[in-house]
Each structure stands twice: as structure tokens, then as C-alpha cells.
Short mmCIF file of C-alpha atoms and ligand atoms in Angstrom, two decimals:
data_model
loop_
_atom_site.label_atom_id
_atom_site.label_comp_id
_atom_site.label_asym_id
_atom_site.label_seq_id
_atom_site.Cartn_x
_atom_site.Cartn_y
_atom_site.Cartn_z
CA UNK X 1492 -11.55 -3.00 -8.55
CA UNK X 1493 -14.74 -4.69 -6.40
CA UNK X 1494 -14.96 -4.43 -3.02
CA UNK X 1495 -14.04 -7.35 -1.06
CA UNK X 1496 -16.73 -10.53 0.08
CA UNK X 1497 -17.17 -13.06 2.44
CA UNK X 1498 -15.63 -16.47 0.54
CA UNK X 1499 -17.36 -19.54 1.41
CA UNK X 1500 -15.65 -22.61 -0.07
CA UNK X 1501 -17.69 -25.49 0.11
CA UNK X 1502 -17.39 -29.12 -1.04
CA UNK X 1503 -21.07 -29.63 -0.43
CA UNK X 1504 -22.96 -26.52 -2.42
CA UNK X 1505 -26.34 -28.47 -1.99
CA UNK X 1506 -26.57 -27.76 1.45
CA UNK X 1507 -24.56 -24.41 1.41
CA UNK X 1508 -27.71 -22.03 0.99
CA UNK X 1509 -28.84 -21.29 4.46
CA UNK X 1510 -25.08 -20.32 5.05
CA UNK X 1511 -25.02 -18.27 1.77
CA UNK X 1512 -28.17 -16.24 2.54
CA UNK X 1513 -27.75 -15.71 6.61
CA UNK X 1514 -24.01 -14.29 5.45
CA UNK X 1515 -25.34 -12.04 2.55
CA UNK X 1516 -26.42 -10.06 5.59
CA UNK X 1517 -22.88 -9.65 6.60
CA UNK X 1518 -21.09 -8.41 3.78
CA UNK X 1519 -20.88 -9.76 -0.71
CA UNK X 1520 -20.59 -13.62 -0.26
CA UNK X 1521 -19.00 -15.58 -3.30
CA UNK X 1522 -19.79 -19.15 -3.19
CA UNK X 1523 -16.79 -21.46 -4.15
CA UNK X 1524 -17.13 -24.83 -5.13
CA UNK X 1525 -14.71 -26.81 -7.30
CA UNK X 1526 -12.51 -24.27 -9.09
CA UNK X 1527 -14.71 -21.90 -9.17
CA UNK X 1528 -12.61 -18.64 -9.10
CA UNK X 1529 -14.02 -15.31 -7.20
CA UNK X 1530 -15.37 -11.90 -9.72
CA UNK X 1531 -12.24 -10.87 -10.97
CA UNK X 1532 -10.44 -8.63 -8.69
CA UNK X 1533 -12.26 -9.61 -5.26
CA UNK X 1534 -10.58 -9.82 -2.72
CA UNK X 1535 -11.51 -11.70 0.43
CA UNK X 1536 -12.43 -9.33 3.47
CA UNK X 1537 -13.08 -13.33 5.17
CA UNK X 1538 -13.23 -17.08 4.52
CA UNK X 1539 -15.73 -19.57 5.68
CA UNK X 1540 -14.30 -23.44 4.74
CA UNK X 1541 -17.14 -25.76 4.58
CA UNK X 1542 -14.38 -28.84 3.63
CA UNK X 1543 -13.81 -31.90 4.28
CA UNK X 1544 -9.75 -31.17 5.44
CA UNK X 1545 -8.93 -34.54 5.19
CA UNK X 1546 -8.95 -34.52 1.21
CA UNK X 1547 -5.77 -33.20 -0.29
CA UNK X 1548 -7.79 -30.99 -2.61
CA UNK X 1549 -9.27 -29.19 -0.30
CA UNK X 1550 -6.35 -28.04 1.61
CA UNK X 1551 -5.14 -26.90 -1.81
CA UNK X 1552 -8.18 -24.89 -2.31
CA UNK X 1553 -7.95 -23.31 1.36
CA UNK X 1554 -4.16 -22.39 0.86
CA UNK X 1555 -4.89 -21.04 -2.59
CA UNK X 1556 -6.97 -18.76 -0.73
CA UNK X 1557 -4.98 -18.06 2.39
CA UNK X 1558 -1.52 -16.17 2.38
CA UNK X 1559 0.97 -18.34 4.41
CA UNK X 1560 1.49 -16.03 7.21
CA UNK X 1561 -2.29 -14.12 6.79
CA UNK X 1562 -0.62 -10.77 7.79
CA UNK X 1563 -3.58 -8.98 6.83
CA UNK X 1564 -5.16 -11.03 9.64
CA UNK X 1565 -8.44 -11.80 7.23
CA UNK X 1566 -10.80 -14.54 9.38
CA UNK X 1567 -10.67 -17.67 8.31
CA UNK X 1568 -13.37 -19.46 9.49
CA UNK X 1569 -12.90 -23.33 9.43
CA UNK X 1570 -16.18 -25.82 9.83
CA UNK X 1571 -15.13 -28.98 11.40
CA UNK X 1572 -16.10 -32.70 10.74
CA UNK X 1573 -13.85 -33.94 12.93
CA UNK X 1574 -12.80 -31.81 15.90
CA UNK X 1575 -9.83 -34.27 16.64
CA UNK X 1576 -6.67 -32.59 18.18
CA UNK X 1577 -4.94 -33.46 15.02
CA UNK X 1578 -7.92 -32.07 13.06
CA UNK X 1579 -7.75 -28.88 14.60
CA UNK X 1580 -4.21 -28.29 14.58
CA UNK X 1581 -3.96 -28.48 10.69
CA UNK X 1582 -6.66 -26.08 10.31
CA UNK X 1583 -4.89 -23.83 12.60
CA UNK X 1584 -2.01 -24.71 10.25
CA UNK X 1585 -3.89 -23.85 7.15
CA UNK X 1586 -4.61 -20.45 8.51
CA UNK X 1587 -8.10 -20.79 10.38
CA UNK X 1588 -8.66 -17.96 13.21
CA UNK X 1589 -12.00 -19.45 14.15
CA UNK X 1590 -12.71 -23.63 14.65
CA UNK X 1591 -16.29 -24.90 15.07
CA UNK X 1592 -18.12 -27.65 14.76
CA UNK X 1593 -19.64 -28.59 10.92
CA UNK X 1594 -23.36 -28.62 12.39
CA UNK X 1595 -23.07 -25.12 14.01
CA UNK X 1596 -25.95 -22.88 13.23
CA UNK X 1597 -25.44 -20.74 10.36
CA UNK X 1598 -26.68 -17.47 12.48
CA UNK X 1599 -23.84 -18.19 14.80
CA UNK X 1600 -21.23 -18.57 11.70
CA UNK X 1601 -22.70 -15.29 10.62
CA UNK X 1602 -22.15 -13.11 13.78
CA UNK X 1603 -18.14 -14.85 14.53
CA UNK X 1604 -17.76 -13.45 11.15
CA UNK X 1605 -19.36 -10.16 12.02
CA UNK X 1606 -17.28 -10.22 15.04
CA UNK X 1607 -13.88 -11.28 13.57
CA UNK X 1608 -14.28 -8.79 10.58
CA UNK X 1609 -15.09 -5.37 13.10
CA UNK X 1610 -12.32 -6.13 15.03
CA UNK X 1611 -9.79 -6.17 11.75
CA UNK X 1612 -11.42 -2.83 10.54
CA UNK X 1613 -10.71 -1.58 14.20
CA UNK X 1614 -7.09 -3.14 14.32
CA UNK X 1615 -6.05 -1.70 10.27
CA UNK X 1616 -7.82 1.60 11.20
CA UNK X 1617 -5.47 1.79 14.27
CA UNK X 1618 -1.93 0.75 12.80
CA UNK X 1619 -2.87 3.28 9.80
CA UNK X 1620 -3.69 6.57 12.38
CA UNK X 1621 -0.28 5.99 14.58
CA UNK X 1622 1.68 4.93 10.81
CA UNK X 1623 0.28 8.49 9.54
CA UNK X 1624 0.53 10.05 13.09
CA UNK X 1625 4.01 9.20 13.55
CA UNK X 1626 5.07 10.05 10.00
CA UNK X 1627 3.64 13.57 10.24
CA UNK X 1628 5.16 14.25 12.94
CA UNK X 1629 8.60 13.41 11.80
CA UNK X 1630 7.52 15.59 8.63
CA UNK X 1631 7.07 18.55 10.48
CA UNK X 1632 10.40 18.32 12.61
CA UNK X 1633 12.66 17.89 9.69
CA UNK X 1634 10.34 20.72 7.78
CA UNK X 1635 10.60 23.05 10.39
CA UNK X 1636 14.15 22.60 10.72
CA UNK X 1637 14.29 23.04 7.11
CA UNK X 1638 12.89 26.48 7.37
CA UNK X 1639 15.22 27.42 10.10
CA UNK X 1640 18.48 26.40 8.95
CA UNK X 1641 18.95 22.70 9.38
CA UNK X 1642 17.37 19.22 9.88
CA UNK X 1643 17.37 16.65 12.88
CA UNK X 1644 17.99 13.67 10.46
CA UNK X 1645 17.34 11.11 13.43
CA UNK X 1646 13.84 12.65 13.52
CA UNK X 1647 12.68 10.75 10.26
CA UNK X 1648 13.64 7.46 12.04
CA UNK X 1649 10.58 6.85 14.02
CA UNK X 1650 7.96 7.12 10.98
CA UNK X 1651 9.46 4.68 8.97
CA UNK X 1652 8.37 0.85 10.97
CA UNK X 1653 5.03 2.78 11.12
CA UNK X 1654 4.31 3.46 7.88
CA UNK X 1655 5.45 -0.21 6.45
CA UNK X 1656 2.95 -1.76 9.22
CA UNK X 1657 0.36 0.75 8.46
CA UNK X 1658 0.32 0.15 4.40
CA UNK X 1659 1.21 -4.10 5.22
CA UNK X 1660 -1.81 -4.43 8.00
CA UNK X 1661 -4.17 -1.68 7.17
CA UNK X 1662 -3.83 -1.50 3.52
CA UNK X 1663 -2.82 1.04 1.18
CA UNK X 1664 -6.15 2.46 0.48
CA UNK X 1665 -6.88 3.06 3.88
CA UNK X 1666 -3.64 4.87 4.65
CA UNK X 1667 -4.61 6.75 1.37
CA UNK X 1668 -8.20 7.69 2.51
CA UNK X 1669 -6.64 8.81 5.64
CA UNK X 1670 -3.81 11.04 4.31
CA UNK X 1671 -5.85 13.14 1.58
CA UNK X 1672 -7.50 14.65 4.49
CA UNK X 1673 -4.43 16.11 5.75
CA UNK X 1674 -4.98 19.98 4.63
CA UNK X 1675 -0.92 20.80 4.21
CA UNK X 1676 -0.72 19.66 0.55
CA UNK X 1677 3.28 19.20 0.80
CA UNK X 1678 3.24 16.96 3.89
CA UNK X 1679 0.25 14.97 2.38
CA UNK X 1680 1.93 14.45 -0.44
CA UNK X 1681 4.96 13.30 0.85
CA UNK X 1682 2.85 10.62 2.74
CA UNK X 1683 1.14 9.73 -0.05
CA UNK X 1684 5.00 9.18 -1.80
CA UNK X 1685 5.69 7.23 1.52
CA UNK X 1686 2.25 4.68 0.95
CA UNK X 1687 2.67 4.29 -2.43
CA UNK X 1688 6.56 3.49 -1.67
CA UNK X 1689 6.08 1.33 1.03
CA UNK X 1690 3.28 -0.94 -1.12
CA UNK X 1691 5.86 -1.07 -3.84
CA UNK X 1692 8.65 -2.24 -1.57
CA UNK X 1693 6.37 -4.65 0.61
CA UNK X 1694 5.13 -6.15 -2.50
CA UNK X 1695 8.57 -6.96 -3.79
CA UNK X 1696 9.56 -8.60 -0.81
CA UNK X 1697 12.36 -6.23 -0.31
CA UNK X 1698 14.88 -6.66 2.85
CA UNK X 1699 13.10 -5.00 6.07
CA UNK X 1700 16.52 -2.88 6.14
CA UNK X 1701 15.93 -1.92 2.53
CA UNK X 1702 12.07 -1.08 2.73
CA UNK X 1703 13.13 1.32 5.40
CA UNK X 1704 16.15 2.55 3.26
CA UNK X 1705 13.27 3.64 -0.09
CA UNK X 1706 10.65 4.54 2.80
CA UNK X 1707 12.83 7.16 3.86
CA UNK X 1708 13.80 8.61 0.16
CA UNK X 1709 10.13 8.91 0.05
CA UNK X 1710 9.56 11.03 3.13
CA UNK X 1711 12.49 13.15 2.52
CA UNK X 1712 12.10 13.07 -1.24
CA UNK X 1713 10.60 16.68 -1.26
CA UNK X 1714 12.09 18.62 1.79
CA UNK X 1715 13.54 21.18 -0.35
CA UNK X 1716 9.86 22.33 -0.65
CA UNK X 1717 9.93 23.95 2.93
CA UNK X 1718 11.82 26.60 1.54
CA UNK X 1719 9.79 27.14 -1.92
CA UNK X 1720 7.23 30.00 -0.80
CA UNK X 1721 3.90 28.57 0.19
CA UNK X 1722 2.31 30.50 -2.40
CA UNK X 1723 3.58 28.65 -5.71
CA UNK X 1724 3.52 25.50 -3.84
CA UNK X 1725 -0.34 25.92 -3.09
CA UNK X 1726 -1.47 27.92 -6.36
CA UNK X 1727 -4.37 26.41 -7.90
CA UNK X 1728 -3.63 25.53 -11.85
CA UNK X 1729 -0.66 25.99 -13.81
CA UNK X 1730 2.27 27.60 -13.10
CA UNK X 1731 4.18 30.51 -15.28
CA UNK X 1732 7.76 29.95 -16.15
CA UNK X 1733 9.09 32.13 -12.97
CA UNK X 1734 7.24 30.21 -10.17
CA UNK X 1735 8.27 26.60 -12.30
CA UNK X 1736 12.06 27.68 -12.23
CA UNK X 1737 11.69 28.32 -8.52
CA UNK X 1738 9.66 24.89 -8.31
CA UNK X 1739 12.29 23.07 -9.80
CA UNK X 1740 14.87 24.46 -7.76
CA UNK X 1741 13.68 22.17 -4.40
CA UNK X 1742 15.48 18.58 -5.63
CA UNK X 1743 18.67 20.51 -5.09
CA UNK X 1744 18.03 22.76 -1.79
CA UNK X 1745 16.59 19.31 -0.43
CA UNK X 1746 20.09 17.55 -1.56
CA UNK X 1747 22.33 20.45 0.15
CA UNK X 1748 20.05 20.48 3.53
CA UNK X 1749 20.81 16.93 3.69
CA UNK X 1750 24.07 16.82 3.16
CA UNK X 1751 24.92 19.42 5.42
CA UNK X 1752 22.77 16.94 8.18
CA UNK X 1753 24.92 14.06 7.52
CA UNK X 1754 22.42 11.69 5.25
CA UNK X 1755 23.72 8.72 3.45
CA UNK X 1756 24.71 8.71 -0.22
CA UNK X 1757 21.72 6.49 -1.08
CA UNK X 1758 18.96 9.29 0.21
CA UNK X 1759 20.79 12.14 -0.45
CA UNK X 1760 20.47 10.56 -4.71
CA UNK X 1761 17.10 9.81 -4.15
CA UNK X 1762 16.37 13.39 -3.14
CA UNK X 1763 18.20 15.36 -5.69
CA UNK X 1764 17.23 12.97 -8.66
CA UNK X 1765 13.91 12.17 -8.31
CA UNK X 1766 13.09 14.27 -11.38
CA UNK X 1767 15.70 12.82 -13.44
CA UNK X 1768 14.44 10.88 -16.36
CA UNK X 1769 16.20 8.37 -18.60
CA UNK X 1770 16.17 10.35 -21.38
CA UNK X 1771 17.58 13.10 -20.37
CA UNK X 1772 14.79 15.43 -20.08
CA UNK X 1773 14.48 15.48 -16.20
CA UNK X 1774 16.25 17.95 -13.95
CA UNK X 1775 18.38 19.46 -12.06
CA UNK X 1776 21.38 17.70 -13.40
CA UNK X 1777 19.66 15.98 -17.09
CA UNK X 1778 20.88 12.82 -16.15
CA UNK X 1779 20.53 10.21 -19.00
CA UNK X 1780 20.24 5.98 -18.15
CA UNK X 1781 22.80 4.27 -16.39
CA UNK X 1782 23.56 7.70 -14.69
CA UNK X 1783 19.86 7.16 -12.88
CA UNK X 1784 19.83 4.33 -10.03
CA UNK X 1785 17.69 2.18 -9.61
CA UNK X 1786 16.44 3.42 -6.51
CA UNK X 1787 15.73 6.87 -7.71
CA UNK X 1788 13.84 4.93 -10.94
CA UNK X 1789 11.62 3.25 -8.29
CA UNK X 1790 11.17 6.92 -6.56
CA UNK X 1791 9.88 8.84 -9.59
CA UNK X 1792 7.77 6.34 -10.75
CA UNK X 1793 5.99 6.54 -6.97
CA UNK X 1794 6.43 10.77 -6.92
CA UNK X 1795 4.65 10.81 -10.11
CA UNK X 1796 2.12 8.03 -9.17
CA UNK X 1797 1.29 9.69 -6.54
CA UNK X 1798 1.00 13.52 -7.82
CA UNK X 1799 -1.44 11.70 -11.12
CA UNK X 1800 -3.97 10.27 -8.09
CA UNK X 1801 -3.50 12.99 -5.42
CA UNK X 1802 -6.97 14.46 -4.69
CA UNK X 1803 -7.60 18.16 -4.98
CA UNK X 1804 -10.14 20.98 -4.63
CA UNK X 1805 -9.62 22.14 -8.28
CA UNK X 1806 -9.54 19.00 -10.12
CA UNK X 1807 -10.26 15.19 -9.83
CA UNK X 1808 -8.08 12.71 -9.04
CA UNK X 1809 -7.12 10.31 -12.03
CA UNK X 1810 -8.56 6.60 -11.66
CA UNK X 1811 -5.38 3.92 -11.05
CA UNK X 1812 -5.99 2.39 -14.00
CA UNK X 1813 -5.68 5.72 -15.99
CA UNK X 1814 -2.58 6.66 -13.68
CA UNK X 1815 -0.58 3.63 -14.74
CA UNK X 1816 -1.72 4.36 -18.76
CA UNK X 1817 0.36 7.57 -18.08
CA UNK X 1818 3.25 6.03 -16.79
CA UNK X 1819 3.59 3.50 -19.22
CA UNK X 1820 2.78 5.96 -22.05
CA UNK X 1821 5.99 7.25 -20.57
CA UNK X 1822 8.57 4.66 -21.90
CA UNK X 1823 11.45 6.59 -22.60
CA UNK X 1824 11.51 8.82 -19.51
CA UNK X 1825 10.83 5.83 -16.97
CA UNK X 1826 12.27 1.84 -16.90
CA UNK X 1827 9.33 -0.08 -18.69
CA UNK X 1828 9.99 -2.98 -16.49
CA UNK X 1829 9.46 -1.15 -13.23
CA UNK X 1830 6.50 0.29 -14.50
CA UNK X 1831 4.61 -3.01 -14.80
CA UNK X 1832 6.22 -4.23 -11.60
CA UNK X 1833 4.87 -1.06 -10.01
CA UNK X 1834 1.32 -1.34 -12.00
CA UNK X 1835 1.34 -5.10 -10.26
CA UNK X 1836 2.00 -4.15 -7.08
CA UNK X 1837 -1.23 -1.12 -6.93
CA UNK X 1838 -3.49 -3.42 -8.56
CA UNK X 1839 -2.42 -5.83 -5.55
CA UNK X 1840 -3.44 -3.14 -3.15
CA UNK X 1841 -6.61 -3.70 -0.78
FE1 FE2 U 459 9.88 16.68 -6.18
FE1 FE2 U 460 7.29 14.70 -5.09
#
């Protein structure tokens, strides 16, 4: 995937080149005139509109461009012809952060963007340290409980709104860049589960009460690690048949500290299935189709996702592109269906 660029959509590219060049020194700038589509798989870090707003195709073009609430808070930059009160309030309508006059030097154009776009970067970079902040610490208070007997279940509560507005505002690959330098490899990958869960859920436009409902599966997804000696979990390599049978033992101590904590029957399947597969092969209970629901379907597809990319000091991690050739290759162990929903919904990702 490229990197993101400036968009400047212009109904006038004859007199667009001062613009182009001063914002080239901002950031990639794709000029847009007509229906002129962006480099495949560039996405917008802002948008300068050099329209004419009155015309009906140009406020087609901007909202094309624009997502209807712009949660991701991208600038949109509107030039005005007409800076009438009615002019003004559709372009705040359309999405514009920014309003100024069509004759304003392009220098000036160029810095607002500068502006605008540093104080996203600082805004994502600070709802993606308290999402990760908050969801560690929740990981090690229901881990350390899991070590000494029993869990706080409440304790999982406060990382889940975090997380959603960390992978919805900051983006997933930031909240990915930030968790692989967390150095316990359990707890980062059970945030990386959590990112990759949330962008899956968030994408799909689930319920808010059911994005926190698959966020949580995530978190907890793996708790019966904390008892699994720190040794097998962290070997480098391959593991021999004793340490695998002692691996594969943690869906089901997970399951039984959870019950005994009061979860719901929703998490508590989620946690002792996620290594089920539809034919049968998975464990600890070789499960076979309808016996697998479809919340722990969406779960393994993100567990495994998420082990295929997960960065480590031994090997490299596998492109996305490569990761989602696995899972596909993988058609009669995972749904087929949610595997290209879940292959949309990463290539989606910013
Ligand atoms: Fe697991
Ligand atoms: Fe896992």
C-alpha cells in the first residue's frame, strides 16, 4: 500500500501549479481533475478543494472524497469563490475544517495544511498511547490474577472504548507500530488480537455494544497463557511435541479461569474455541461447522492474522498481502466469506 498525499481537486488544473508545487513541500500531492482517480491504494492524509461548490458535480467529487462524519479528522481544506454565509455553511457541510478565500496565497494554503496535518498526527498518536496504555494495564491485572488464582473480570472493562477509539482515530497501523514494541510477547500479542479485532468490527459497522462484546474475546482470548511457563511461551523456533501439548492446553485453563470469574457465555466460547476449525482439525474440543460460532470464526481468523504479521527477533514478519494468501489458502479450516470480509477490512486500514 502507498503512503498517503495531499489531494487537491481542482476544476481549474491550468492555474493549479503554483498550488501543486508550494504543497509538494508538504507531503505526495495528487492532482485531481475530472475523474481522475488517486494511485491505487492512496489514501488522503488531506484535501485541498479548488471548486466551484455551486456545481452539483463538484460536491459529488468532494463527498466522494470525504467520509460523511470525517472521523479520522483528515483536513479538508475548502477554497472559496463566494464566502457567502450560505457558501460557507455547505462547505462546512461537505466536510471542510479550513474556509478561505479562492485568491489566498498558495504559501499560506501550504502551511494551514502543515498546521492542520501535525496536529492530527499529534491527536491519533495520543488516542493510540492511552488505547494501548489502558489496555495493558487491564492485561496485566487479569494476568496477574491469573497467576494467583483468579481474575478481576471488571478490570478488562476500561481497555475496551480505548482501544476502538485508538484503532477508529489513530489508525490501525499506528496502534500496530506502537504495540510491537511492547517486549512481553503474550501481552503484545493479545493487543495486536485486540487492533486487528477492533478494525474488523469498526469496519463492519458492528453495534458499539457488540464491538465491545468481540474486543473483549480478543483481550481475553489468550489468558490461559499466564499459566503456560514463560519458557515455551518465549522459545525461539519450533516447539517439540511436549511443550505443544502444554501450549495447547491454555484455550481451556483460559475457559475454566473465566468461568470461575463469572464471564458471559459469549467470551467464555470465544476463549476456549478460538483454535477450533471447521473441519475438525482444531482443538481442544475438534469442533466441526455449525458447532463453531460465528464469533469465534471472526476470532481465529484475527488470532491467526495476527500471529502470521507479529514481528519478531528470529524471523520476519509476513507482508499483509502474503498473510491473507495464508488464510484464504485455508478454506476448509476457516469461513471463506469472512476471510475476504476480513482481507477488505486490513486493506482498508490507514
Ligand atoms: Fe490461543
Ligand atoms: Fe492467540
Amino acid at each position: 500500500m502507498n503512503d498517503g498525499a495531499i489531494f487537491l481537486l481542482t476544476d481549474r488544473p491550468d492555474q493549479s501549479g503554483p498550488l501543486e508545487s508550494i504543497l509538494k513541500t508538504v507531503g505526495h500531492c495528487e492532482v485531481m481533475f475530472g475523474d481522475r482517480k488517486p494511485a491505487f491504494g492512496t489514501k488522503p492524509i488531506a484535501i485541498v478543494s479548488d471548486l466551484t461548490l455551486s456545481r452539483r458535480e463538484s460536491i459529488r467529487r468532494l463527498r466522494s472524497l470525504v467520509s460523511i462524519d470525517n472521523r479520522e479528522r483528515i483536513p479538508v481544506v475548502c477554497l472559496m469563490r463566494s464566502t457567502s454565509d450560505g457558501a460557507l455553511r455547505q462547505a462546512r457541510e461537505l466536510g471542510a475544517t479550513v474556509c478561505l478565500p479562492a485568491y489566498t496565497a498558495p504559501a499560506l494554503v501550504a502551511q494551514v495544511i502543515r498546521d492542520q496535518v501535525g496536529a492530527q498526527a499529534e491527536r491519533a498518536s495520543g488516542v493510540t498511547d492511552r488505547g494501548i496504555l489502558r489496555a495493558t494495564e487491564a492485561l496485566t491485572t487479569l494476568f496477574d490474577g491469573a497467576r494467583e488464582g483468579g481474575v478481576v473480570l471488571s478490570a478488562v472493562e476500561a481497555g475496551l472504548i480505548p482501544i476502538l477509539a485508538a484503532v477508529r482515530d489513530g489508525g490501525l497501523n499506528r496502534w500496530l507500530d506502537t504495540v510491537w514494541t511492547h517486549d512481553d510477547a503474550t501481552y503484545q500479542h493479545c493487543l495486536l488480537v485486540a487492533g486487528v479485532a477492533a478494525q474488523f468490527v469498526n469496519f463492519l459497522h458492528f453495534r458499539e455494544e457488540d464491538r465491545q462484546h468481540f474486543v473483549r474475546a480478543a483481550l481475553l482470548h489468550d489468558l490461559g497463557k499466564a499459566r503456560i511457563p514463560q519458557a515455551i511461551l518465549n522459545k525461539p523456533g519450533r516447539l517439540d511435541a511436549d511443550e505443544m501439548a502444554i501450549i495447547r492446553t491454555h484455550p481451556v485453563i483460559g475457559y475454566e479461569i473465566l468461568r470461575d470469574s463469572g464471564c458471559d457465555d459469549l467470551t467464555l466460547g470465544a476463549v476456549r474455541h478460538h483454535h477450533e476449525m471447521l473441519d475438525g482439525s482444531g482443538y481442544p474440543d475438534g469442533l466441526v461447522g455449525s458447532a463453531i460460532s460465528d464469533t469465534v470464526r471472526l476470532l481465529t481468523i484475527c488470532d491467526i492474522y495476527a500471529a502470521l504479521t507479529e514481528r519478531r527477533a528470529y524471523r520476519k514478519p509476513m507482508p499483509v498481502r502474503d498473510a491473507l494468501s495464508v488464510l484464504e489458502s485455508m478454506d476448509t479450516k476457516l469461513e471463506g466469506r469472512l476471510v475476504q470480509c476480513f482481507g477488505e477490512a486490513m486493506m482498508a486500514v490507514r
